[in-house]
PDB file of C-alpha atoms in Angstrom:
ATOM      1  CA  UNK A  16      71.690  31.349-124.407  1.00 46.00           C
ATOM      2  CA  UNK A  17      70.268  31.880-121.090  1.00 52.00           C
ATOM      3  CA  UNK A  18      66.408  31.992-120.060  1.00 54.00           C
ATOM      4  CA  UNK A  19      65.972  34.159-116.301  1.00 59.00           C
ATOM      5  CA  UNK A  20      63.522  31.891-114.034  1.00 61.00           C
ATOM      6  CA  UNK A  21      60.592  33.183-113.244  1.00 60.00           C
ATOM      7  CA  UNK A  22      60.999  33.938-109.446  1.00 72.00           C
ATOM      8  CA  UNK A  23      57.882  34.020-106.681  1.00 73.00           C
ATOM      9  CA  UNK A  24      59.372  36.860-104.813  1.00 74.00           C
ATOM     10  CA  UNK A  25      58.811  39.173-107.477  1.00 78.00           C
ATOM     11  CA  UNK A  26      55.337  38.617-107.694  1.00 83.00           C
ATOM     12  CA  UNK A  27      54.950  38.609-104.373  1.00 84.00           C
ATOM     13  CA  UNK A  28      56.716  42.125-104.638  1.00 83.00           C
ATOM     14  CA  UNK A  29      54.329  43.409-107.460  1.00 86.00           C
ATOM     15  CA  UNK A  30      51.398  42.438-105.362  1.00 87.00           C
ATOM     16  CA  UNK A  31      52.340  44.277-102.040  1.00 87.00           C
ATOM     17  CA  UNK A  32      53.229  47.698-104.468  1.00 85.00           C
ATOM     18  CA  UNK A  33      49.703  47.384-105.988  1.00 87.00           C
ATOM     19  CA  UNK A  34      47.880  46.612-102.790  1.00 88.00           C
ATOM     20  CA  UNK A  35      49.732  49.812-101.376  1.00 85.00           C
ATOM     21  CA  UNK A  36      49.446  52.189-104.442  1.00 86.00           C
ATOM     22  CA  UNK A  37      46.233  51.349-106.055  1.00 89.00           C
ATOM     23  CA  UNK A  38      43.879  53.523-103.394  1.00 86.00           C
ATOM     24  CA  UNK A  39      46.592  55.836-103.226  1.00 87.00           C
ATOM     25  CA  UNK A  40      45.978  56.803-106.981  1.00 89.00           C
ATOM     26  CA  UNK A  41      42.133  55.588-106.541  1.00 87.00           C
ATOM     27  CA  UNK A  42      42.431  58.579-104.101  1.00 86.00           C
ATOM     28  CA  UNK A  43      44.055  61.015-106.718  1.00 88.00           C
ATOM     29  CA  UNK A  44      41.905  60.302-109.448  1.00 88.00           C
ATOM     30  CA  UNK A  45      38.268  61.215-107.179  1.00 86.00           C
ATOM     31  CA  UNK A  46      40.290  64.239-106.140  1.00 86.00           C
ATOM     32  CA  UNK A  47      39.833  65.721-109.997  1.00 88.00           C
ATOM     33  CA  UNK A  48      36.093  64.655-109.933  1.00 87.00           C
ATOM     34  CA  UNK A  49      33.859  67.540-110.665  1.00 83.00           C
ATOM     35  CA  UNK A  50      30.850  65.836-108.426  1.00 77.00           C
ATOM     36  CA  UNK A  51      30.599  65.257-104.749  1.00 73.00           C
ATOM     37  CA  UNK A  52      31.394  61.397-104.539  1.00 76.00           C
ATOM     38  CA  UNK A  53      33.815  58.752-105.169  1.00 78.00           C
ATOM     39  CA  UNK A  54      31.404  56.500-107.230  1.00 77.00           C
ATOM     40  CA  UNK A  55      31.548  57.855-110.329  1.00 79.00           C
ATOM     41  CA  UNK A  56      33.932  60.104-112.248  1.00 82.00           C
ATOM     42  CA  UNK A  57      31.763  62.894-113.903  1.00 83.00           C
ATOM     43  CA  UNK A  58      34.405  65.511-115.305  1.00 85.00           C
ATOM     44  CA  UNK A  59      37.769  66.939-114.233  1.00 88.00           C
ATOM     45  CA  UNK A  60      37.499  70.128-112.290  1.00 86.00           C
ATOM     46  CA  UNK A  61      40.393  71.814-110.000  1.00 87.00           C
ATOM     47  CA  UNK A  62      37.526  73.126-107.802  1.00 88.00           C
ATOM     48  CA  UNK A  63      38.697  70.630-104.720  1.00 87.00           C
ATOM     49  CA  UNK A  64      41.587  71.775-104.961  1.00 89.00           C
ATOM     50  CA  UNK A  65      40.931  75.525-105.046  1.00 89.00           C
ATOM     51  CA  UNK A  66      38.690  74.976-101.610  1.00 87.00           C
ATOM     52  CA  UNK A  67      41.917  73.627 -99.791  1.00 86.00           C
ATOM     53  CA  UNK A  68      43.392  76.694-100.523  1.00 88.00           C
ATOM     54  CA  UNK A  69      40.730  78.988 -99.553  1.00 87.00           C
ATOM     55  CA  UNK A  70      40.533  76.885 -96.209  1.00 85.00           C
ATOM     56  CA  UNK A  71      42.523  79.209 -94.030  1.00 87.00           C
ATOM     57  CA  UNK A  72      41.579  77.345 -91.473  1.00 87.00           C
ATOM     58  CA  UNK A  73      43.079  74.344 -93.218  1.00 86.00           C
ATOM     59  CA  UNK A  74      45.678  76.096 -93.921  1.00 87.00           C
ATOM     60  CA  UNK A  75      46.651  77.197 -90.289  1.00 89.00           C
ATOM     61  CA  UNK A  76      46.523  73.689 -89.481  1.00 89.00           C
ATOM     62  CA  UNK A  77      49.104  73.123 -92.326  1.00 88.00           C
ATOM     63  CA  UNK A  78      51.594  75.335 -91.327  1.00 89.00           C
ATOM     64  CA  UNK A  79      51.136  74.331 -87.749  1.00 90.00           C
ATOM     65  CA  UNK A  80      51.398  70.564 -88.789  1.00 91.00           C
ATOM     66  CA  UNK A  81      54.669  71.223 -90.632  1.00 90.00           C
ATOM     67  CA  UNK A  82      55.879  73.586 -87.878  1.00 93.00           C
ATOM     68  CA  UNK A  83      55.597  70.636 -85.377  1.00 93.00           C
ATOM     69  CA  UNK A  84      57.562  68.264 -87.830  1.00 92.00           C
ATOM     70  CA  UNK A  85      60.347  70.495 -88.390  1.00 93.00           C
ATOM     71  CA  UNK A  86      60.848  71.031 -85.207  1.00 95.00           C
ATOM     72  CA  UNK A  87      60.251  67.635 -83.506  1.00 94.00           C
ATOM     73  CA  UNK A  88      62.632  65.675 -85.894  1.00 94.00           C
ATOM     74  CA  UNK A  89      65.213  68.643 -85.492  1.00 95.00           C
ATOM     75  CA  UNK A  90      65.134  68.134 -81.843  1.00 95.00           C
ATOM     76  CA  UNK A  91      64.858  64.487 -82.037  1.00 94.00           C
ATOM     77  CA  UNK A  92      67.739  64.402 -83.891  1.00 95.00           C
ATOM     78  CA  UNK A  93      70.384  65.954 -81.802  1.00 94.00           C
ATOM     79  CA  UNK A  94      69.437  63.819 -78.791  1.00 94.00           C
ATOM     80  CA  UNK A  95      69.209  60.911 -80.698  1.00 92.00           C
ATOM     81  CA  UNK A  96      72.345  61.472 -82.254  1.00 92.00           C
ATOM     82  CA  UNK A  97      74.026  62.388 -78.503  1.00 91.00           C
ATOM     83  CA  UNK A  98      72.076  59.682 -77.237  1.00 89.00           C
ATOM     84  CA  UNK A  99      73.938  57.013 -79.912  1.00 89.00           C
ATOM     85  CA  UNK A 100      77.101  58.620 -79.261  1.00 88.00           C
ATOM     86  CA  UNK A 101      76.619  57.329 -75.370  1.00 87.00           C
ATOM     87  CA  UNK A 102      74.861  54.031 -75.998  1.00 86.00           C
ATOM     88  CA  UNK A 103      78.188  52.996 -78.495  1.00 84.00           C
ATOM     89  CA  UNK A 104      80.785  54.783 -76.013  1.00 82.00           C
ATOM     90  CA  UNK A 105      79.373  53.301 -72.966  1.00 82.00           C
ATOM     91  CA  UNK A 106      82.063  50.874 -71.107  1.00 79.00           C
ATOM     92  CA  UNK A 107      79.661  49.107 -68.868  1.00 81.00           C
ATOM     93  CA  UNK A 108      78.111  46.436 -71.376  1.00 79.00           C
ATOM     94  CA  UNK A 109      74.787  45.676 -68.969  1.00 80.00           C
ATOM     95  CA  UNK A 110      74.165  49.422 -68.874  1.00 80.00           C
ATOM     96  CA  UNK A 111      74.916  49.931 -72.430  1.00 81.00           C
ATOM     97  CA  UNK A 112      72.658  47.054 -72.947  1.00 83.00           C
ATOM     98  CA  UNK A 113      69.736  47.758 -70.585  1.00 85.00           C
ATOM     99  CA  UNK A 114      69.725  51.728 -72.588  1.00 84.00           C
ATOM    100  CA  UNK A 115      69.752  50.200 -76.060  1.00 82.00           C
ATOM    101  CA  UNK A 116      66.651  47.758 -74.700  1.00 82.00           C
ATOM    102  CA  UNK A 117      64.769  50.472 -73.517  1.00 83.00           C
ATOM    103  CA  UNK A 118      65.019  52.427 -76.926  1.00 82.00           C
ATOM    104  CA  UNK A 119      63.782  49.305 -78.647  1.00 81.00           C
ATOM    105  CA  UNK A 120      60.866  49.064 -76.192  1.00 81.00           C
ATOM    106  CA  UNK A 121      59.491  52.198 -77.301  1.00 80.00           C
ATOM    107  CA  UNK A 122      59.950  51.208 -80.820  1.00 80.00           C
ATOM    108  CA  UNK A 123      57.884  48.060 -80.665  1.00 81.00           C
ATOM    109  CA  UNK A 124      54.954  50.013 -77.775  1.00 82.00           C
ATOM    110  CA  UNK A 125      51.706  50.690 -79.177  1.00 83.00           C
ATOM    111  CA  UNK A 126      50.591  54.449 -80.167  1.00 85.00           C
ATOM    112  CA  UNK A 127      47.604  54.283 -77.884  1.00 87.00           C
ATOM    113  CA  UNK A 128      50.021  53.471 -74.979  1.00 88.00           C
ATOM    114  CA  UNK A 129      52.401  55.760 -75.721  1.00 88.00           C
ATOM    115  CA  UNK A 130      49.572  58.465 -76.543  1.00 88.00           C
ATOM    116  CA  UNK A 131      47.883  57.193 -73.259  1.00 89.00           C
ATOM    117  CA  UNK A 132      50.802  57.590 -70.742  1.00 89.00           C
ATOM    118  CA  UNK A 133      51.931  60.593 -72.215  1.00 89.00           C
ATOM    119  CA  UNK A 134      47.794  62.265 -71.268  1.00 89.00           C
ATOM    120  CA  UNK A 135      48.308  61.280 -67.736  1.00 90.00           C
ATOM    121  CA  UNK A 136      51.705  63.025 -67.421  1.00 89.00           C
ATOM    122  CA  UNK A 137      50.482  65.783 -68.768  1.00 89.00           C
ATOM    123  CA  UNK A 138      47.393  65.600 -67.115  1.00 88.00           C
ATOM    124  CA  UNK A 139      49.033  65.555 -63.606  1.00 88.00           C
ATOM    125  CA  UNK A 140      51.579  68.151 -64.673  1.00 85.00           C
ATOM    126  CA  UNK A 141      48.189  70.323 -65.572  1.00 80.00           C
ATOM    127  CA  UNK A 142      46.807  69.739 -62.059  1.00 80.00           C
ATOM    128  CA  UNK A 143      50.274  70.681 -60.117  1.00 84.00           C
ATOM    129  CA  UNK A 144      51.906  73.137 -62.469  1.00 84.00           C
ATOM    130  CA  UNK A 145      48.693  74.412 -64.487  1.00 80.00           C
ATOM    131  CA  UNK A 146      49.992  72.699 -67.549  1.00 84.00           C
ATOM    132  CA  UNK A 147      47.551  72.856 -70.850  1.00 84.00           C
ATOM    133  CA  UNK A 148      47.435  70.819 -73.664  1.00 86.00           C
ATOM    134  CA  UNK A 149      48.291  72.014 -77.030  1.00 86.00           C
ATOM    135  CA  UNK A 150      51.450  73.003 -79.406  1.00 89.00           C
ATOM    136  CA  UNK A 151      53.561  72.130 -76.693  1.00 91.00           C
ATOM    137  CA  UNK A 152      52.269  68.739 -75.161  1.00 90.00           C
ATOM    138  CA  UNK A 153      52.157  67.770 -78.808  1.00 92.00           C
ATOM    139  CA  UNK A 154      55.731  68.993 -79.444  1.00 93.00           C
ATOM    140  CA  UNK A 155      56.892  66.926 -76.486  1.00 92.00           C
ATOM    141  CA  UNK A 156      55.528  64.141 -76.920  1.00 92.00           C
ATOM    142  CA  UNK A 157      56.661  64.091 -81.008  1.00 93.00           C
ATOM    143  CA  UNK A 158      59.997  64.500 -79.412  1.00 94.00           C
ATOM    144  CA  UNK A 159      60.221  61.712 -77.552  1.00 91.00           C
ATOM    145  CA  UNK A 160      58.993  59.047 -79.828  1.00 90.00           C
ATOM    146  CA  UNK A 161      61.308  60.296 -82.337  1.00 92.00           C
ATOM    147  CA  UNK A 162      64.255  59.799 -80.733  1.00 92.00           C
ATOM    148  CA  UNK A 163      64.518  55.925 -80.551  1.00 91.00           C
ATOM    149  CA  UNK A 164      64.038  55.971 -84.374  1.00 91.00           C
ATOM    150  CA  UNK A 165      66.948  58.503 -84.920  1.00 92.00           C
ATOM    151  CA  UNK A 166      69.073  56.354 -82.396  1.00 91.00           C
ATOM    152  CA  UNK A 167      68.803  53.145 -84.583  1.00 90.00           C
ATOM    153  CA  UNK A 168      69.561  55.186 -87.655  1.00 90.00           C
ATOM    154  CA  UNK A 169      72.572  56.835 -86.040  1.00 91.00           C
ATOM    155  CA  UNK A 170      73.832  53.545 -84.177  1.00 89.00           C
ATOM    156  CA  UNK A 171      74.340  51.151 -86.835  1.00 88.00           C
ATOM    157  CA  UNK A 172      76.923  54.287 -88.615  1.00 88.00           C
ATOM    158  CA  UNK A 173      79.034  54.507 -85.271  1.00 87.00           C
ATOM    159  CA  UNK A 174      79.592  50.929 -85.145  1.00 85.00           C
ATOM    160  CA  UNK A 175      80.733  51.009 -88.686  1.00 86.00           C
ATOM    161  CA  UNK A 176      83.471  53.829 -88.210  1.00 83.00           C
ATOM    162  CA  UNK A 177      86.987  52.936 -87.978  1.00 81.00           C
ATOM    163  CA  UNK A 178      88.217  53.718 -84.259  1.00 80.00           C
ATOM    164  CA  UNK A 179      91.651  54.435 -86.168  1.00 84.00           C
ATOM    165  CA  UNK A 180      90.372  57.509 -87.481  1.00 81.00           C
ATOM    166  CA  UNK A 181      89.570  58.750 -84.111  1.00 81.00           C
ATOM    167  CA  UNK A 182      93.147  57.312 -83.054  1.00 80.00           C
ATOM    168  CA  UNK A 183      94.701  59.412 -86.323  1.00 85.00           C
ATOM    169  CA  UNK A 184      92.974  62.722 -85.396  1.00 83.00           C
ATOM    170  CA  UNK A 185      94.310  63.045 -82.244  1.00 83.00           C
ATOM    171  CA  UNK A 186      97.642  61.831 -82.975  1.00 81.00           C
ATOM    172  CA  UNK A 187      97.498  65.240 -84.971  1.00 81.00           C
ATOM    173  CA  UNK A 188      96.698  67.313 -82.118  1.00 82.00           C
ATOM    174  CA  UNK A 189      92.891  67.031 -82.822  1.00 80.00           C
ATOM    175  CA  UNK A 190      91.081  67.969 -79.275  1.00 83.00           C
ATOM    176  CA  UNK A 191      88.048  66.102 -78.446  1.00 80.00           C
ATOM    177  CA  UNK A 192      85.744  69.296 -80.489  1.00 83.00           C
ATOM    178  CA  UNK A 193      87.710  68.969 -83.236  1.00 84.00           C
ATOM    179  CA  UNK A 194      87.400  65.016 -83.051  1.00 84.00           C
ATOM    180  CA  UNK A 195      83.979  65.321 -83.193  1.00 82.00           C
ATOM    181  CA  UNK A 196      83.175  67.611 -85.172  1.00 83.00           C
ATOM    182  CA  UNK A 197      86.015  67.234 -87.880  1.00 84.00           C
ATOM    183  CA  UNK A 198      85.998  63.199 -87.928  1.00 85.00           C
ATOM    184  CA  UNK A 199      82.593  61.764 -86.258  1.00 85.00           C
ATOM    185  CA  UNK A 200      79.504  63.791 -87.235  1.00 86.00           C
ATOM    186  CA  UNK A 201      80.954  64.222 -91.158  1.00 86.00           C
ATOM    187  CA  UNK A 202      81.175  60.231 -91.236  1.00 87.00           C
ATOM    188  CA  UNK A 203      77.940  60.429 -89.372  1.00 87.00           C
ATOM    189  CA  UNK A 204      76.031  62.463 -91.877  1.00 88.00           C
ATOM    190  CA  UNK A 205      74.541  60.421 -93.642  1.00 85.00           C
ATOM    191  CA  UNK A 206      72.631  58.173 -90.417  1.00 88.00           C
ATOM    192  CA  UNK A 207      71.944  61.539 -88.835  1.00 91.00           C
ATOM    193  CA  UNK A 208      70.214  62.744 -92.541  1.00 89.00           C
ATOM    194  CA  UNK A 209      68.239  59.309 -92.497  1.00 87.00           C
ATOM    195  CA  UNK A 210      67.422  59.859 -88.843  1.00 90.00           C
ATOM    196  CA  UNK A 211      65.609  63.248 -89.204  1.00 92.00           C
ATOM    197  CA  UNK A 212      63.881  62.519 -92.375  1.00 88.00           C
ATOM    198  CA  UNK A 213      62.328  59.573 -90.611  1.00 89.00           C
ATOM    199  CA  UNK A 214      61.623  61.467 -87.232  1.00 91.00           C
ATOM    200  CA  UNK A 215      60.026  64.044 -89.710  1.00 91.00           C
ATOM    201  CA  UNK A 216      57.875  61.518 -91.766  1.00 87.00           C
ATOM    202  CA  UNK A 217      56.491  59.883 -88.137  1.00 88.00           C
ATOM    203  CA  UNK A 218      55.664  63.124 -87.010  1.00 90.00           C
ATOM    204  CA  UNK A 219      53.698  64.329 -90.292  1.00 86.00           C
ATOM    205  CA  UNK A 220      51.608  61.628 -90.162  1.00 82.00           C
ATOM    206  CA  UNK A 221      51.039  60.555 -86.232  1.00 87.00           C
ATOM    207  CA  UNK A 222      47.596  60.080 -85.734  1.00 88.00           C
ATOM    208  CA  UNK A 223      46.766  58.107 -82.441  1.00 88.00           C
ATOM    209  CA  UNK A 224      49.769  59.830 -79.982  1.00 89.00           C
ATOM    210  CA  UNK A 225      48.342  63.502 -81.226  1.00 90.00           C
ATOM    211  CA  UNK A 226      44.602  62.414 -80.906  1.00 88.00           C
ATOM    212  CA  UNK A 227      45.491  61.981 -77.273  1.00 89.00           C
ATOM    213  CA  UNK A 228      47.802  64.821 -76.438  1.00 89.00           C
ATOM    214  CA  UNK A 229      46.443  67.781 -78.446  1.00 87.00           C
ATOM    215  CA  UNK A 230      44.020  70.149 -76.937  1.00 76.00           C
ATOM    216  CA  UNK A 231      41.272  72.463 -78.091  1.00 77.00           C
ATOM    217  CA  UNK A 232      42.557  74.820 -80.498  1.00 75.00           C
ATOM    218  CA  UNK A 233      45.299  73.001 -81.747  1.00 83.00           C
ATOM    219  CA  UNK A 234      45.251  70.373 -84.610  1.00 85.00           C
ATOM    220  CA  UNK A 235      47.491  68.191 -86.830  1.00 88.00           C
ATOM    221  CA  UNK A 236      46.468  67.595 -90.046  1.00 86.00           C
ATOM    222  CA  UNK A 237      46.186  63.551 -89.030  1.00 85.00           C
ATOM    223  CA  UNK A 238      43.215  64.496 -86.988  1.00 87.00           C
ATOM    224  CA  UNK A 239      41.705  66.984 -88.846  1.00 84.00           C
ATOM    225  CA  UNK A 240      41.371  64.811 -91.531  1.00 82.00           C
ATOM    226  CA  UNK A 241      40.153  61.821 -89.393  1.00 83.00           C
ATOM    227  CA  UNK A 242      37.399  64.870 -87.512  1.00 82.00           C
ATOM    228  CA  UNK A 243      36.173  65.865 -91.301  1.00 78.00           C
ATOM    229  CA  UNK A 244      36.157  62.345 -92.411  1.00 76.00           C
ATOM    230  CA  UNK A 245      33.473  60.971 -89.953  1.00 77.00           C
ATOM    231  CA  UNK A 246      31.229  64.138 -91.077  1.00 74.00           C
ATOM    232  CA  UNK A 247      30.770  62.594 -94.374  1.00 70.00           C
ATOM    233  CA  UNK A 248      32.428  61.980 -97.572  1.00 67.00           C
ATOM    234  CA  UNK A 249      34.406  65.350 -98.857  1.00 77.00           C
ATOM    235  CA  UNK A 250      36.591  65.388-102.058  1.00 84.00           C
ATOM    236  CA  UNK A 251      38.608  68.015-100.508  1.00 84.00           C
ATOM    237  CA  UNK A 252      40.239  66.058 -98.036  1.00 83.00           C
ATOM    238  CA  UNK A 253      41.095  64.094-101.297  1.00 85.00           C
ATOM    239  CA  UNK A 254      42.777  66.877-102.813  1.00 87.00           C
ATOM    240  CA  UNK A 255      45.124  67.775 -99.340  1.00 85.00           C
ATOM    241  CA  UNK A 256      45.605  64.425 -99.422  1.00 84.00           C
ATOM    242  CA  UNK A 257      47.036  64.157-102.736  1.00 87.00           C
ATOM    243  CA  UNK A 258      49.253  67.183-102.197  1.00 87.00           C
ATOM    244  CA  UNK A 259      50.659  65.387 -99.400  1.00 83.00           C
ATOM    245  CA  UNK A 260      51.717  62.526-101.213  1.00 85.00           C
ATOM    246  CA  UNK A 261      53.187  64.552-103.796  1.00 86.00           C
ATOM    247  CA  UNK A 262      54.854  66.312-101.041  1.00 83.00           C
ATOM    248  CA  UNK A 263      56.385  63.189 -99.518  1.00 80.00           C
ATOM    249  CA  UNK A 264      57.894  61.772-102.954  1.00 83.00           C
ATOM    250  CA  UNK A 265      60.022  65.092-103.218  1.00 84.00           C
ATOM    251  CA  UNK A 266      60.793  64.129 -99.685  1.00 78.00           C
ATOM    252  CA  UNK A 267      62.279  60.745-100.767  1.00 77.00           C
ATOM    253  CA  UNK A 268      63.860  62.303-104.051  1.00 79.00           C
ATOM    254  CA  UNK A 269      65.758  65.016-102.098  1.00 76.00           C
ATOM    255  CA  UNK A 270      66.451  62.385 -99.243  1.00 71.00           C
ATOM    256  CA  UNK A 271      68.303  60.368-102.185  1.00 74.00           C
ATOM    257  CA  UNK A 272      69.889  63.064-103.371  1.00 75.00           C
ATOM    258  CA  UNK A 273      71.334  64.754-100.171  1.00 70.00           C
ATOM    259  CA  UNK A 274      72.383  60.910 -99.043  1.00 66.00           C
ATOM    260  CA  UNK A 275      73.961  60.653-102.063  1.00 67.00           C
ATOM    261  CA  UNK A 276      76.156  62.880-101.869  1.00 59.00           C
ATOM    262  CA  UNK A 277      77.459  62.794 -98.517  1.00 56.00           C
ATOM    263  CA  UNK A 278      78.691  59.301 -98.506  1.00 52.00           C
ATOM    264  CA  UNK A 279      81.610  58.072 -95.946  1.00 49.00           C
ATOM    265  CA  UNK A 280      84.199  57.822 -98.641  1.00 49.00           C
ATOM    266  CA  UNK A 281      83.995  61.791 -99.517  1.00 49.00           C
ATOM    267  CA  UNK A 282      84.872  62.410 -95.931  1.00 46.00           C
ATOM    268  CA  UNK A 283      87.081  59.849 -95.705  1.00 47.00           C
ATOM    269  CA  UNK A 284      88.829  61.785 -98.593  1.00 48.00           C
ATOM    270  CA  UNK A 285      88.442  65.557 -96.781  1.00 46.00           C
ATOM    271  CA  UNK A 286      90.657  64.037 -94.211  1.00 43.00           C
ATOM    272  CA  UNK A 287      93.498  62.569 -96.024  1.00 45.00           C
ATOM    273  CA  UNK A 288      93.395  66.123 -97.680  1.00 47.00           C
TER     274      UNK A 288
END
């Protein structure tokens, strides 16, 4: 008969769950709270809830949040994806090198210098070209942090591929579309699906690039909810709050599932077919 040690690292993994998940529900439960405060639970009411939704302000700021995210990470995507494709196919090891550095640099930068470079370019493109800040300085600047991330998610998946599938495909009179589009992106899929859902999740909740970069009449939800939180406790911003985490776990769910089931092997199998 055999007894399972008791092992440290799961502890240690128990611990950093609660840590992470205990104000997250601690959040949730205050959100049901029929009275005006986090200190003390004094009967369940939907009310908070119903506010948010009345909000059309809030609301605007929703749409316009999500709006940005969708199309941020989409863009991202396909330039990160392109821009993988060049760092992996690159000849010239010091220039291959030197790109794939300056990718990780932006990884590793601070928000408030990224957020604070990208005010002065847009700044000075305001003074020469009459640029304004808003939807689109936000949208740019989403953009370009986004791409590094979907680079290192795509990158890893190139190096992995077989070169003799390439070699196969043309052998049968695959042209260099059909290459890629036939062979690469399907045995790419699943890098590029990781890649956008992450550019997408760094977008929905960037805080301290958008605080710099958006202008007056534009919002994120990030910094609306950091403007009404220094006005005071409000149990609303509880209740958004809690249908944005409930938003985010069918995020990860469908990530799962759509990663699932467009593993290498099944296109590996489309093109012995």
């Amino acid at each position: 008969m055999t007894t399972k040690k008791f092992k440290w690292s799961h502890l240690y993994l128990i611990s950093v769950f609660i840590l992470l998940y205990i104000p997250i529900f601690y959040l949730i439960y205050y959100s049901f709270n029929q009275g005006g405060s986090m200190t003390e639970f004094t009967g369940f009411t939907l009310e908070h809830y119903r506010a948010v939704f009345e909000d059309t302000r809030l609301i605007g700021i929703v749409v316009n949040t999500f709006l940005l995210a969708f199309l941020s990470a989409f863009i991202a995507t396909i330039i990160g994806t392109l821009g993988a494709m060049g760092i992996h196919y690159t000849k010239r090891r010091g220039v291959k090198n030197m790109v794939l550095s300056m990718n990780n640099v932006l990884m590793v930068s601070p928000d408030v210098i990224i957020g604070a470079s990208f005010l002065i370019l847009f700044t000075s493109l305001g003074t020469w070209f009459g640029f304004k800040l808003g939807f689109m300085s936000v949208l740019l600047s989403h953009i370009a942090f986004s791409i590094p991330i979907v680079v290192l998610m795509v990158l890893p998946k190139i190096q992995e591929m077989n070169e003799s599938l390439i070699d196969a495909a043309r052998d049968l009179g695959a042209n260099n579309f059909q290459v890629l589009r036939q062979v690469i992106l399907p045995y790419l899929t699943p890098g590029i699906i990781a890649g956008y859902f992450m550019a997408f999740t760094y977008s929905l909740d960037d805080f301290a690039v958008t605080f710099f970069v958006t202008g007056n009449g534009f919002s994120t939800l990030s910094v609306e909810i950091y403007s009404r939180a220094r006005q005071g406790i409000s149990l609303e911003i509880n209740a958004l709050s809690t249908l944005l985490f409930l938003f985010s776990l069918i995020l990860v769910f469908g990530y799962y599932f759509i990663s699932k089931d467009n593993t290498p092997k099944k296109h590996k199998k489309k093109l012995v077919r």
